[in-house]
């Protein structure tokens, strides 16, 4: 379990990460995980007794914590085998103010319990179809993710969408402007509880890896500047413009929906969403 960098906004709903495993077979082009570990093989932690004890202690001290399991691996990648979600539900059920974010692009949802607790938030990562094809080739299509999100909603799960990372490559706005309409078509905004927004960011190790391939270089074919957390991002005013554009498009369909802005400081939150 570890908290986010202190530079990030304090309003972020899910500020803690629970690491159930690392490395992910999806191998999205922009994923930082492959630069952290010295082997590419997925590793899953299975000592769940120790994990649940630590988690109960943590939540006893921080009962309103938002905890995500999808930082270093897709939350559902091996969940059918490990049963982690069921075990985590048993723990979080005792802490009604907490949030358990299950972050995924996966279509493998059949194993999930039919009786979700209200603390669960299944967060589907989405991007325009051309970005999915280019940057997330080993994952289900946007349409499939949205359909699966709808199925989970109908089984009682709260659903969030993560438009993260926005890839600010050449002529990117058109695809991102159309995204809200595709969500309406395949899922329906009335089924979405919250939206997380984030822009492509990377540290020096990932920058080096991206520059080694034509596909990687295409991903970062715009200007990026170093930020206080050690990651590169587009300039602040460009990020604010991107977030405002997405918020505007989404509010055409869902005027009252809540937003979180991922790994951004408070001044970016305020510029986009107000005080
Ligand atoms: S699904 Fe998530 S964790 Fe897995 S490779 Fe893609 S970005 Fe990384």
PDB file of C-alpha atoms and ligand atoms in Angstrom:
ATOM      1  CA  UNK A   1       0.000   0.000   0.000  1.00  0.00           C
ATOM      2  CA  UNK A   2       1.422   3.424  -0.842  1.00  0.00           C
ATOM      3  CA  UNK A   3      -0.002   6.943  -1.206  1.00  0.00           C
ATOM      4  CA  UNK A   4       0.247   9.176  -4.259  1.00  0.00           C
ATOM      5  CA  UNK A   5       2.898  11.870  -4.699  1.00  0.00           C
ATOM      6  CA  UNK A   6       2.149  14.939  -2.488  1.00  0.00           C
ATOM      7  CA  UNK A   7       2.136  17.271  -5.537  1.00  0.00           C
ATOM      8  CA  UNK A   8      -1.147  15.709  -6.702  1.00  0.00           C
ATOM      9  CA  UNK A   9      -4.504  17.228  -5.827  1.00  0.00           C
ATOM     10  CA  UNK A  10      -5.965  16.358  -2.465  1.00  0.00           C
ATOM     11  CA  UNK A  11      -9.422  15.971  -3.993  1.00  0.00           C
ATOM     12  CA  UNK A  12      -8.453  12.813  -5.880  1.00  0.00           C
ATOM     13  CA  UNK A  13     -10.924  10.062  -4.939  1.00  0.00           C
ATOM     14  CA  UNK A  14      -8.434   7.209  -5.019  1.00  0.00           C
ATOM     15  CA  UNK A  15      -5.187   8.359  -3.450  1.00  0.00           C
ATOM     16  CA  UNK A  16      -3.831   5.027  -2.270  1.00  0.00           C
ATOM     17  CA  UNK A  17      -2.602   2.062  -4.272  1.00  0.00           C
ATOM     18  CA  UNK A  18      -2.854  -1.522  -3.110  1.00  0.00           C
ATOM     19  CA  UNK A  19      -0.342  -3.630  -5.027  1.00  0.00           C
ATOM     20  CA  UNK A  20      -1.750  -7.117  -5.621  1.00  0.00           C
ATOM     21  CA  UNK A  21       0.723  -7.848  -8.396  1.00  0.00           C
ATOM     22  CA  UNK A  22       2.803  -6.226 -11.080  1.00  0.00           C
ATOM     23  CA  UNK A  23       3.535  -6.460 -14.791  1.00  0.00           C
ATOM     24  CA  UNK A  24       0.641  -6.826 -17.138  1.00  0.00           C
ATOM     25  CA  UNK A  25       0.246  -8.858 -20.301  1.00  0.00           C
ATOM     26  CA  UNK A  26      -1.661  -6.016 -21.962  1.00  0.00           C
ATOM     27  CA  UNK A  27       1.647  -4.146 -22.514  1.00  0.00           C
ATOM     28  CA  UNK A  28       0.068  -0.835 -23.477  1.00  0.00           C
ATOM     29  CA  UNK A  29       2.636   1.338 -25.258  1.00  0.00           C
ATOM     30  CA  UNK A  30       2.482   4.144 -22.699  1.00  0.00           C
ATOM     31  CA  UNK A  31       2.526   1.905 -19.603  1.00  0.00           C
ATOM     32  CA  UNK A  32       5.233   2.833 -17.110  1.00  0.00           C
ATOM     33  CA  UNK A  33       5.135  -0.518 -15.307  1.00  0.00           C
ATOM     34  CA  UNK A  34       7.634  -2.219 -17.627  1.00  0.00           C
ATOM     35  CA  UNK A  35      10.275   0.372 -16.754  1.00  0.00           C
ATOM     36  CA  UNK A  36      10.036  -0.261 -13.002  1.00  0.00           C
ATOM     37  CA  UNK A  37      10.660  -3.989 -12.728  1.00  0.00           C
ATOM     38  CA  UNK A  38      13.629  -5.887 -14.061  1.00  0.00           C
ATOM     39  CA  UNK A  39      11.577  -8.658 -15.675  1.00  0.00           C
ATOM     40  CA  UNK A  40       8.423  -8.550 -17.822  1.00  0.00           C
ATOM     41  CA  UNK A  41       6.700 -11.585 -16.266  1.00  0.00           C
ATOM     42  CA  UNK A  42       3.490 -10.919 -14.316  1.00  0.00           C
ATOM     43  CA  UNK A  43       3.867 -11.502 -10.575  1.00  0.00           C
ATOM     44  CA  UNK A  44       0.869 -11.972  -8.304  1.00  0.00           C
ATOM     45  CA  UNK A  45       0.936 -11.771  -4.531  1.00  0.00           C
ATOM     46  CA  UNK A  46      -1.082 -14.592  -3.043  1.00  0.00           C
ATOM     47  CA  UNK A  47      -0.550 -14.222   0.723  1.00  0.00           C
ATOM     48  CA  UNK A  48      -4.003 -12.764   1.055  1.00  0.00           C
ATOM     49  CA  UNK A  49      -4.237 -13.391   4.804  1.00  0.00           C
ATOM     50  CA  UNK A  50      -1.395 -10.957   5.443  1.00  0.00           C
ATOM     51  CA  UNK A  51      -2.801  -8.548   2.856  1.00  0.00           C
ATOM     52  CA  UNK A  52      -6.269  -8.438   4.426  1.00  0.00           C
ATOM     53  CA  UNK A  53      -4.805  -7.959   7.915  1.00  0.00           C
ATOM     54  CA  UNK A  54      -2.670  -5.027   6.749  1.00  0.00           C
ATOM     55  CA  UNK A  55      -5.598  -3.580   4.846  1.00  0.00           C
ATOM     56  CA  UNK A  56      -7.943  -3.767   7.845  1.00  0.00           C
ATOM     57  CA  UNK A  57      -5.341  -1.997   9.981  1.00  0.00           C
ATOM     58  CA  UNK A  58      -4.887   0.689   7.335  1.00  0.00           C
ATOM     59  CA  UNK A  59      -8.643   1.275   6.899  1.00  0.00           C
ATOM     60  CA  UNK A  60      -9.135   1.405  10.655  1.00  0.00           C
ATOM     61  CA  UNK A  61      -6.744   4.377  10.674  1.00  0.00           C
ATOM     62  CA  UNK A  62      -8.030   5.883   7.371  1.00  0.00           C
ATOM     63  CA  UNK A  63     -11.677   4.801   7.084  1.00  0.00           C
ATOM     64  CA  UNK A  64     -12.528   7.165   4.188  1.00  0.00           C
ATOM     65  CA  UNK A  65      -9.565   6.098   2.029  1.00  0.00           C
ATOM     66  CA  UNK A  66      -9.918   5.579  -1.700  1.00  0.00           C
ATOM     67  CA  UNK A  67      -7.798   2.578  -2.668  1.00  0.00           C
ATOM     68  CA  UNK A  68      -7.049   1.393  -6.196  1.00  0.00           C
ATOM     69  CA  UNK A  69      -5.702  -2.033  -7.129  1.00  0.00           C
ATOM     70  CA  UNK A  70      -4.958  -1.132 -10.753  1.00  0.00           C
ATOM     71  CA  UNK A  71      -1.719   0.826 -10.566  1.00  0.00           C
ATOM     72  CA  UNK A  72       0.773  -1.896 -11.577  1.00  0.00           C
ATOM     73  CA  UNK A  73      -1.565  -4.431 -13.202  1.00  0.00           C
ATOM     74  CA  UNK A  74      -5.099  -4.547 -14.605  1.00  0.00           C
ATOM     75  CA  UNK A  75      -7.339  -5.244 -11.587  1.00  0.00           C
ATOM     76  CA  UNK A  76      -9.126  -8.117 -13.362  1.00  0.00           C
ATOM     77  CA  UNK A  77      -6.186  -9.696 -15.233  1.00  0.00           C
ATOM     78  CA  UNK A  78      -5.885 -12.687 -12.878  1.00  0.00           C
ATOM     79  CA  UNK A  79      -8.872 -12.029 -10.653  1.00  0.00           C
ATOM     80  CA  UNK A  80     -10.705 -15.149 -11.858  1.00  0.00           C
ATOM     81  CA  UNK A  81      -7.819 -17.215 -10.421  1.00  0.00           C
ATOM     82  CA  UNK A  82      -6.865 -15.215  -7.330  1.00  0.00           C
ATOM     83  CA  UNK A  83     -10.358 -14.223  -6.149  1.00  0.00           C
ATOM     84  CA  UNK A  84      -8.859 -10.991  -4.815  1.00  0.00           C
ATOM     85  CA  UNK A  85     -11.981  -8.929  -5.487  1.00  0.00           C
ATOM     86  CA  UNK A  86     -14.153 -11.182  -3.341  1.00  0.00           C
ATOM     87  CA  UNK A  87     -11.631 -11.034  -0.482  1.00  0.00           C
ATOM     88  CA  UNK A  88     -11.295  -7.269  -0.749  1.00  0.00           C
ATOM     89  CA  UNK A  89     -15.069  -6.859  -0.702  1.00  0.00           C
ATOM     90  CA  UNK A  90     -15.187  -8.673   2.626  1.00  0.00           C
ATOM     91  CA  UNK A  91     -12.701  -6.175   4.070  1.00  0.00           C
ATOM     92  CA  UNK A  92     -14.121  -2.976   2.573  1.00  0.00           C
ATOM     93  CA  UNK A  93     -17.659  -3.955   3.618  1.00  0.00           C
ATOM     94  CA  UNK A  94     -16.730  -2.959   7.185  1.00  0.00           C
ATOM     95  CA  UNK A  95     -15.725   0.563   6.123  1.00  0.00           C
ATOM     96  CA  UNK A  96     -18.737   2.286   4.579  1.00  0.00           C
ATOM     97  CA  UNK A  97     -16.900   5.557   3.802  1.00  0.00           C
ATOM     98  CA  UNK A  98     -14.085   3.870   1.888  1.00  0.00           C
ATOM     99  CA  UNK A  99     -13.777   3.369  -1.868  1.00  0.00           C
ATOM    100  CA  UNK A 100     -12.294   0.330  -3.592  1.00  0.00           C
ATOM    101  CA  UNK A 101     -11.418   1.197  -7.173  1.00  0.00           C
ATOM    102  CA  UNK A 102     -10.986  -1.746  -9.535  1.00  0.00           C
ATOM    103  CA  UNK A 103      -9.241  -0.314 -12.592  1.00  0.00           C
ATOM    104  CA  UNK A 104      -9.528  -2.299 -15.805  1.00  0.00           C
ATOM    105  CA  UNK A 105      -9.836  -2.611 -19.553  1.00  0.00           C
ATOM    106  CA  UNK A 106     -10.864  -6.249 -19.263  1.00  0.00           C
ATOM    107  CA  UNK A 107     -13.874  -8.093 -20.639  1.00  0.00           C
ATOM    108  CA  UNK A 108     -13.373 -10.930 -18.130  1.00  0.00           C
ATOM    109  CA  UNK A 109     -16.054 -10.035 -15.629  1.00  0.00           C
ATOM    110  CA  UNK A 110     -18.115 -13.233 -15.416  1.00  0.00           C
ATOM    111  CA  UNK A 111     -16.468 -14.306 -12.161  1.00  0.00           C
ATOM    112  CA  UNK A 112     -17.327 -11.137 -10.248  1.00  0.00           C
ATOM    113  CA  UNK A 113     -19.665 -11.631  -7.275  1.00  0.00           C
ATOM    114  CA  UNK A 114     -23.355 -10.946  -7.929  1.00  0.00           C
ATOM    115  CA  UNK A 115     -23.714  -8.975  -4.690  1.00  0.00           C
ATOM    116  CA  UNK A 116     -21.289  -5.994  -4.888  1.00  0.00           C
ATOM    117  CA  UNK A 117     -20.812  -3.721  -1.906  1.00  0.00           C
ATOM    118  CA  UNK A 118     -21.495  -0.010  -2.549  1.00  0.00           C
ATOM    119  CA  UNK A 119     -17.842   0.864  -1.855  1.00  0.00           C
ATOM    120  CA  UNK A 120     -16.739  -0.739  -5.138  1.00  0.00           C
ATOM    121  CA  UNK A 121     -16.069   1.459  -8.129  1.00  0.00           C
ATOM    122  CA  UNK A 122     -15.227  -0.388 -11.339  1.00  0.00           C
ATOM    123  CA  UNK A 123     -13.217   2.058 -13.362  1.00  0.00           C
ATOM    124  CA  UNK A 124     -13.046   1.303 -17.077  1.00  0.00           C
ATOM    125  CA  UNK A 125     -10.130   2.941 -18.869  1.00  0.00           C
ATOM    126  CA  UNK A 126     -11.266   4.317 -22.216  1.00  0.00           C
ATOM    127  CA  UNK A 127      -9.687   5.993 -25.189  1.00  0.00           C
ATOM    128  CA  UNK A 128     -10.907   6.717 -28.742  1.00  0.00           C
ATOM    129  CA  UNK A 129     -10.919   3.608 -30.988  1.00  0.00           C
ATOM    130  CA  UNK A 130      -7.868   4.671 -33.000  1.00  0.00           C
ATOM    131  CA  UNK A 131      -5.861   5.209 -29.792  1.00  0.00           C
ATOM    132  CA  UNK A 132      -6.954   1.797 -28.487  1.00  0.00           C
ATOM    133  CA  UNK A 133      -5.771   0.164 -31.728  1.00  0.00           C
ATOM    134  CA  UNK A 134      -2.451   1.977 -31.733  1.00  0.00           C
ATOM    135  CA  UNK A 135      -1.523   2.253 -28.059  1.00  0.00           C
ATOM    136  CA  UNK A 136      -3.463  -0.575 -26.368  1.00  0.00           C
ATOM    137  CA  UNK A 137      -3.422  -3.324 -29.037  1.00  0.00           C
ATOM    138  CA  UNK A 138      -3.659  -6.276 -26.623  1.00  0.00           C
ATOM    139  CA  UNK A 139      -6.811  -5.034 -24.915  1.00  0.00           C
ATOM    140  CA  UNK A 140     -10.544  -5.250 -25.720  1.00  0.00           C
ATOM    141  CA  UNK A 141     -12.013  -2.630 -28.055  1.00  0.00           C
ATOM    142  CA  UNK A 142     -13.624   0.514 -26.703  1.00  0.00           C
ATOM    143  CA  UNK A 143     -17.051  -0.831 -27.643  1.00  0.00           C
ATOM    144  CA  UNK A 144     -16.448  -4.101 -25.760  1.00  0.00           C
ATOM    145  CA  UNK A 145     -15.265  -2.268 -22.633  1.00  0.00           C
ATOM    146  CA  UNK A 146     -18.344  -0.036 -22.645  1.00  0.00           C
ATOM    147  CA  UNK A 147     -20.693  -2.978 -23.134  1.00  0.00           C
ATOM    148  CA  UNK A 148     -19.017  -4.867 -20.264  1.00  0.00           C
ATOM    149  CA  UNK A 149     -19.235  -1.767 -18.070  1.00  0.00           C
ATOM    150  CA  UNK A 150     -22.974  -1.648 -18.807  1.00  0.00           C
ATOM    151  CA  UNK A 151     -23.355  -5.320 -17.854  1.00  0.00           C
ATOM    152  CA  UNK A 152     -21.620  -4.701 -14.535  1.00  0.00           C
ATOM    153  CA  UNK A 153     -23.779  -1.652 -13.878  1.00  0.00           C
ATOM    154  CA  UNK A 154     -26.858  -3.776 -14.426  1.00  0.00           C
ATOM    155  CA  UNK A 155     -25.464  -6.285 -11.891  1.00  0.00           C
ATOM    156  CA  UNK A 156     -25.255  -3.547  -9.259  1.00  0.00           C
ATOM    157  CA  UNK A 157     -21.690  -2.248  -9.640  1.00  0.00           C
ATOM    158  CA  UNK A 158     -20.883   1.468  -9.634  1.00  0.00           C
ATOM    159  CA  UNK A 159     -19.102   2.387 -12.850  1.00  0.00           C
ATOM    160  CA  UNK A 160     -16.501   5.061 -13.479  1.00  0.00           C
ATOM    161  CA  UNK A 161     -14.694   5.891 -16.694  1.00  0.00           C
ATOM    162  CA  UNK A 162     -11.026   6.785 -16.874  1.00  0.00           C
ATOM    163  CA  UNK A 163     -10.074   8.839 -19.899  1.00  0.00           C
ATOM    164  CA  UNK A 164      -6.446   8.390 -19.036  1.00  0.00           C
ATOM    165  CA  UNK A 165      -3.993   8.825 -20.536  1.00  0.00           C
ATOM    166  CA  UNK A 166      -5.179  11.286 -23.163  1.00  0.00           C
ATOM    167  CA  UNK A 167      -2.562  11.023 -25.925  1.00  0.00           C
ATOM    168  CA  UNK A 168      -2.000  14.570 -27.207  1.00  0.00           C
ATOM    169  CA  UNK A 169      -0.535  13.466 -30.558  1.00  0.00           C
ATOM    170  CA  UNK A 170      -1.252  15.081 -33.913  1.00  0.00           C
ATOM    171  CA  UNK A 171      -4.930  16.021 -34.493  1.00  0.00           C
ATOM    172  CA  UNK A 172      -5.968  14.211 -31.340  1.00  0.00           C
ATOM    173  CA  UNK A 173      -8.902  16.500 -30.479  1.00  0.00           C
ATOM    174  CA  UNK A 174     -11.295  15.022 -33.045  1.00  0.00           C
ATOM    175  CA  UNK A 175     -11.202  11.512 -31.549  1.00  0.00           C
ATOM    176  CA  UNK A 176     -11.516  12.758 -27.977  1.00  0.00           C
ATOM    177  CA  UNK A 177     -14.419  15.066 -28.876  1.00  0.00           C
ATOM    178  CA  UNK A 178     -16.261  12.054 -30.359  1.00  0.00           C
ATOM    179  CA  UNK A 179     -15.610   9.869 -27.293  1.00  0.00           C
ATOM    180  CA  UNK A 180     -18.486  11.201 -25.199  1.00  0.00           C
ATOM    181  CA  UNK A 181     -20.924  10.287 -27.991  1.00  0.00           C
ATOM    182  CA  UNK A 182     -19.543   6.737 -28.195  1.00  0.00           C
ATOM    183  CA  UNK A 183     -19.986   6.345 -24.430  1.00  0.00           C
ATOM    184  CA  UNK A 184     -23.583   7.478 -24.782  1.00  0.00           C
ATOM    185  CA  UNK A 185     -24.134   5.029 -27.656  1.00  0.00           C
ATOM    186  CA  UNK A 186     -22.620   1.892 -26.069  1.00  0.00           C
ATOM    187  CA  UNK A 187     -23.045   2.477 -22.314  1.00  0.00           C
ATOM    188  CA  UNK A 188     -25.174   5.551 -21.592  1.00  0.00           C
ATOM    189  CA  UNK A 189     -23.913   8.353 -19.359  1.00  0.00           C
ATOM    190  CA  UNK A 190     -26.747   7.757 -16.886  1.00  0.00           C
ATOM    191  CA  UNK A 191     -24.866   4.593 -15.844  1.00  0.00           C
ATOM    192  CA  UNK A 192     -21.591   6.421 -15.114  1.00  0.00           C
ATOM    193  CA  UNK A 193     -20.931   7.574 -11.560  1.00  0.00           C
ATOM    194  CA  UNK A 194     -17.665   9.492 -12.035  1.00  0.00           C
ATOM    195  CA  UNK A 195     -15.056  10.351 -14.662  1.00  0.00           C
ATOM    196  CA  UNK A 196     -11.301  10.392 -14.092  1.00  0.00           C
ATOM    197  CA  UNK A 197      -9.236  12.462 -16.514  1.00  0.00           C
ATOM    198  CA  UNK A 198      -5.484  12.276 -17.073  1.00  0.00           C
ATOM    199  CA  UNK A 199      -2.979  13.316 -19.727  1.00  0.00           C
ATOM    200  CA  UNK A 200      -0.007  11.266 -20.921  1.00  0.00           C
ATOM    201  CA  UNK A 201       2.911  11.559 -18.497  1.00  0.00           C
ATOM    202  CA  UNK A 202       6.166   9.659 -18.221  1.00  0.00           C
ATOM    203  CA  UNK A 203       9.404   9.641 -16.309  1.00  0.00           C
ATOM    204  CA  UNK A 204      12.866   9.593 -17.838  1.00  0.00           C
ATOM    205  CA  UNK A 205      13.064   5.793 -17.953  1.00  0.00           C
ATOM    206  CA  UNK A 206       9.840   5.562 -19.942  1.00  0.00           C
ATOM    207  CA  UNK A 207      10.948   8.442 -22.179  1.00  0.00           C
ATOM    208  CA  UNK A 208      14.070   6.465 -23.077  1.00  0.00           C
ATOM    209  CA  UNK A 209      12.035   3.372 -23.846  1.00  0.00           C
ATOM    210  CA  UNK A 210       9.532   5.295 -25.971  1.00  0.00           C
ATOM    211  CA  UNK A 211      12.264   6.924 -28.053  1.00  0.00           C
ATOM    212  CA  UNK A 212      13.633   3.495 -29.034  1.00  0.00           C
ATOM    213  CA  UNK A 213      10.692   2.597 -31.316  1.00  0.00           C
ATOM    214  CA  UNK A 214       8.814   4.415 -34.082  1.00  0.00           C
ATOM    215  CA  UNK A 215       5.521   3.694 -32.288  1.00  0.00           C
ATOM    216  CA  UNK A 216       6.854   5.097 -29.042  1.00  0.00           C
ATOM    217  CA  UNK A 217       8.141   8.235 -30.746  1.00  0.00           C
ATOM    218  CA  UNK A 218       4.729   8.715 -32.389  1.00  0.00           C
ATOM    219  CA  UNK A 219       3.150   8.654 -28.921  1.00  0.00           C
ATOM    220  CA  UNK A 220       5.282  11.558 -27.688  1.00  0.00           C
ATOM    221  CA  UNK A 221       5.265  13.622 -30.882  1.00  0.00           C
ATOM    222  CA  UNK A 222       4.490  16.919 -29.112  1.00  0.00           C
ATOM    223  CA  UNK A 223       6.062  19.147 -26.445  1.00  0.00           C
ATOM    224  CA  UNK A 224       6.486  17.880 -22.870  1.00  0.00           C
ATOM    225  CA  UNK A 225       8.005  19.615 -19.855  1.00  0.00           C
ATOM    226  CA  UNK A 226       9.374  18.230 -16.571  1.00  0.00           C
ATOM    227  CA  UNK A 227       7.059  18.570 -13.551  1.00  0.00           C
ATOM    228  CA  UNK A 228       7.703  18.553  -9.773  1.00  0.00           C
ATOM    229  CA  UNK A 229       6.916  14.831  -9.462  1.00  0.00           C
ATOM    230  CA  UNK A 230       9.718  13.985 -11.896  1.00  0.00           C
ATOM    231  CA  UNK A 231       7.374  13.196 -14.800  1.00  0.00           C
ATOM    232  CA  UNK A 232       7.079  14.935 -18.164  1.00  0.00           C
ATOM    233  CA  UNK A 233       3.727  16.365 -19.228  1.00  0.00           C
ATOM    234  CA  UNK A 234       2.401  18.862 -21.811  1.00  0.00           C
ATOM    235  CA  UNK A 235       2.532  22.487 -20.617  1.00  0.00           C
ATOM    236  CA  UNK A 236       0.015  23.368 -17.888  1.00  0.00           C
ATOM    237  CA  UNK A 237      -2.127  25.560 -20.163  1.00  0.00           C
ATOM    238  CA  UNK A 238      -2.353  22.744 -22.729  1.00  0.00           C
ATOM    239  CA  UNK A 239      -3.394  20.220 -20.092  1.00  0.00           C
ATOM    240  CA  UNK A 240      -6.020  22.599 -18.766  1.00  0.00           C
ATOM    241  CA  UNK A 241      -7.345  23.104 -22.318  1.00  0.00           C
ATOM    242  CA  UNK A 242      -7.542  19.342 -22.876  1.00  0.00           C
ATOM    243  CA  UNK A 243      -9.373  18.764 -19.586  1.00  0.00           C
ATOM    244  CA  UNK A 244     -11.803  21.641 -20.258  1.00  0.00           C
ATOM    245  CA  UNK A 245     -12.552  20.266 -23.699  1.00  0.00           C
ATOM    246  CA  UNK A 246     -13.324  16.805 -22.300  1.00  0.00           C
ATOM    247  CA  UNK A 247     -15.404  18.180 -19.428  1.00  0.00           C
ATOM    248  CA  UNK A 248     -17.388  20.317 -21.898  1.00  0.00           C
ATOM    249  CA  UNK A 249     -18.087  17.394 -24.244  1.00  0.00           C
ATOM    250  CA  UNK A 250     -19.129  15.090 -21.399  1.00  0.00           C
ATOM    251  CA  UNK A 251     -21.375  17.673 -19.750  1.00  0.00           C
ATOM    252  CA  UNK A 252     -23.384  17.860 -22.976  1.00  0.00           C
ATOM    253  CA  UNK A 253     -24.610  14.388 -21.991  1.00  0.00           C
ATOM    254  CA  UNK A 254     -24.146  14.378 -18.209  1.00  0.00           C
ATOM    255  CA  UNK A 255     -24.328  17.937 -16.822  1.00  0.00           C
ATOM    256  CA  UNK A 256     -24.029  16.930 -13.151  1.00  0.00           C
ATOM    257  CA  UNK A 257     -21.385  14.212 -13.336  1.00  0.00           C
ATOM    258  CA  UNK A 258     -18.370  14.387 -10.991  1.00  0.00           C
ATOM    259  CA  UNK A 259     -14.799  14.532 -12.263  1.00  0.00           C
ATOM    260  CA  UNK A 260     -11.409  13.676 -10.797  1.00  0.00           C
ATOM    261  CA  UNK A 261      -8.173  14.770 -12.422  1.00  0.00           C
ATOM    262  CA  UNK A 262      -5.459  12.182 -12.145  1.00  0.00           C
ATOM    263  CA  UNK A 263      -1.939  13.018 -10.942  1.00  0.00           C
ATOM    264  CA  UNK A 264      -2.394  16.770 -11.286  1.00  0.00           C
ATOM    265  CA  UNK A 265      -1.852  19.546  -8.738  1.00  0.00           C
ATOM    266  CA  UNK A 266      -4.647  21.545  -7.158  1.00  0.00           C
ATOM    267  CA  UNK A 267      -4.087  24.551  -9.419  1.00  0.00           C
ATOM    268  CA  UNK A 268      -4.965  22.414 -12.449  1.00  0.00           C
ATOM    269  CA  UNK A 269      -8.081  21.074 -10.686  1.00  0.00           C
ATOM    270  CA  UNK A 270      -9.176  24.639  -9.908  1.00  0.00           C
ATOM    271  CA  UNK A 271      -8.516  25.885 -13.466  1.00  0.00           C
ATOM    272  CA  UNK A 272     -10.676  23.098 -14.889  1.00  0.00           C
ATOM    273  CA  UNK A 273     -13.365  22.499 -12.281  1.00  0.00           C
ATOM    274  CA  UNK A 274     -13.355  25.640 -10.123  1.00  0.00           C
ATOM    275  CA  UNK A 275     -12.670  25.934  -6.373  1.00  0.00           C
TER     276      UNK A 275
HETATM  277  S1  LIG B   1      -3.775  -2.506 -18.867  1.00  0.00           S
HETATM  278 FE1  LIG B   1      -2.952  -0.950 -17.445  1.00  0.00          FE
HETATM  279  S2  LIG B   1      -1.351  -1.996 -16.256  1.00  0.00           S
HETATM  280 FE2  LIG B   1      -1.794  -3.270 -18.058  1.00  0.00          FE
HETATM  281  S3  LIG B   1      -0.267  -2.651 -19.600  1.00  0.00           S
HETATM  282 FE3  LIG B   1      -2.124  -1.433 -19.962  1.00  0.00          FE
HETATM  283  S4  LIG B   1      -1.802   0.469 -18.790  1.00  0.00           S
HETATM  284 FE4  LIG B   1      -0.318  -1.053 -18.005  1.00  0.00          FE
END
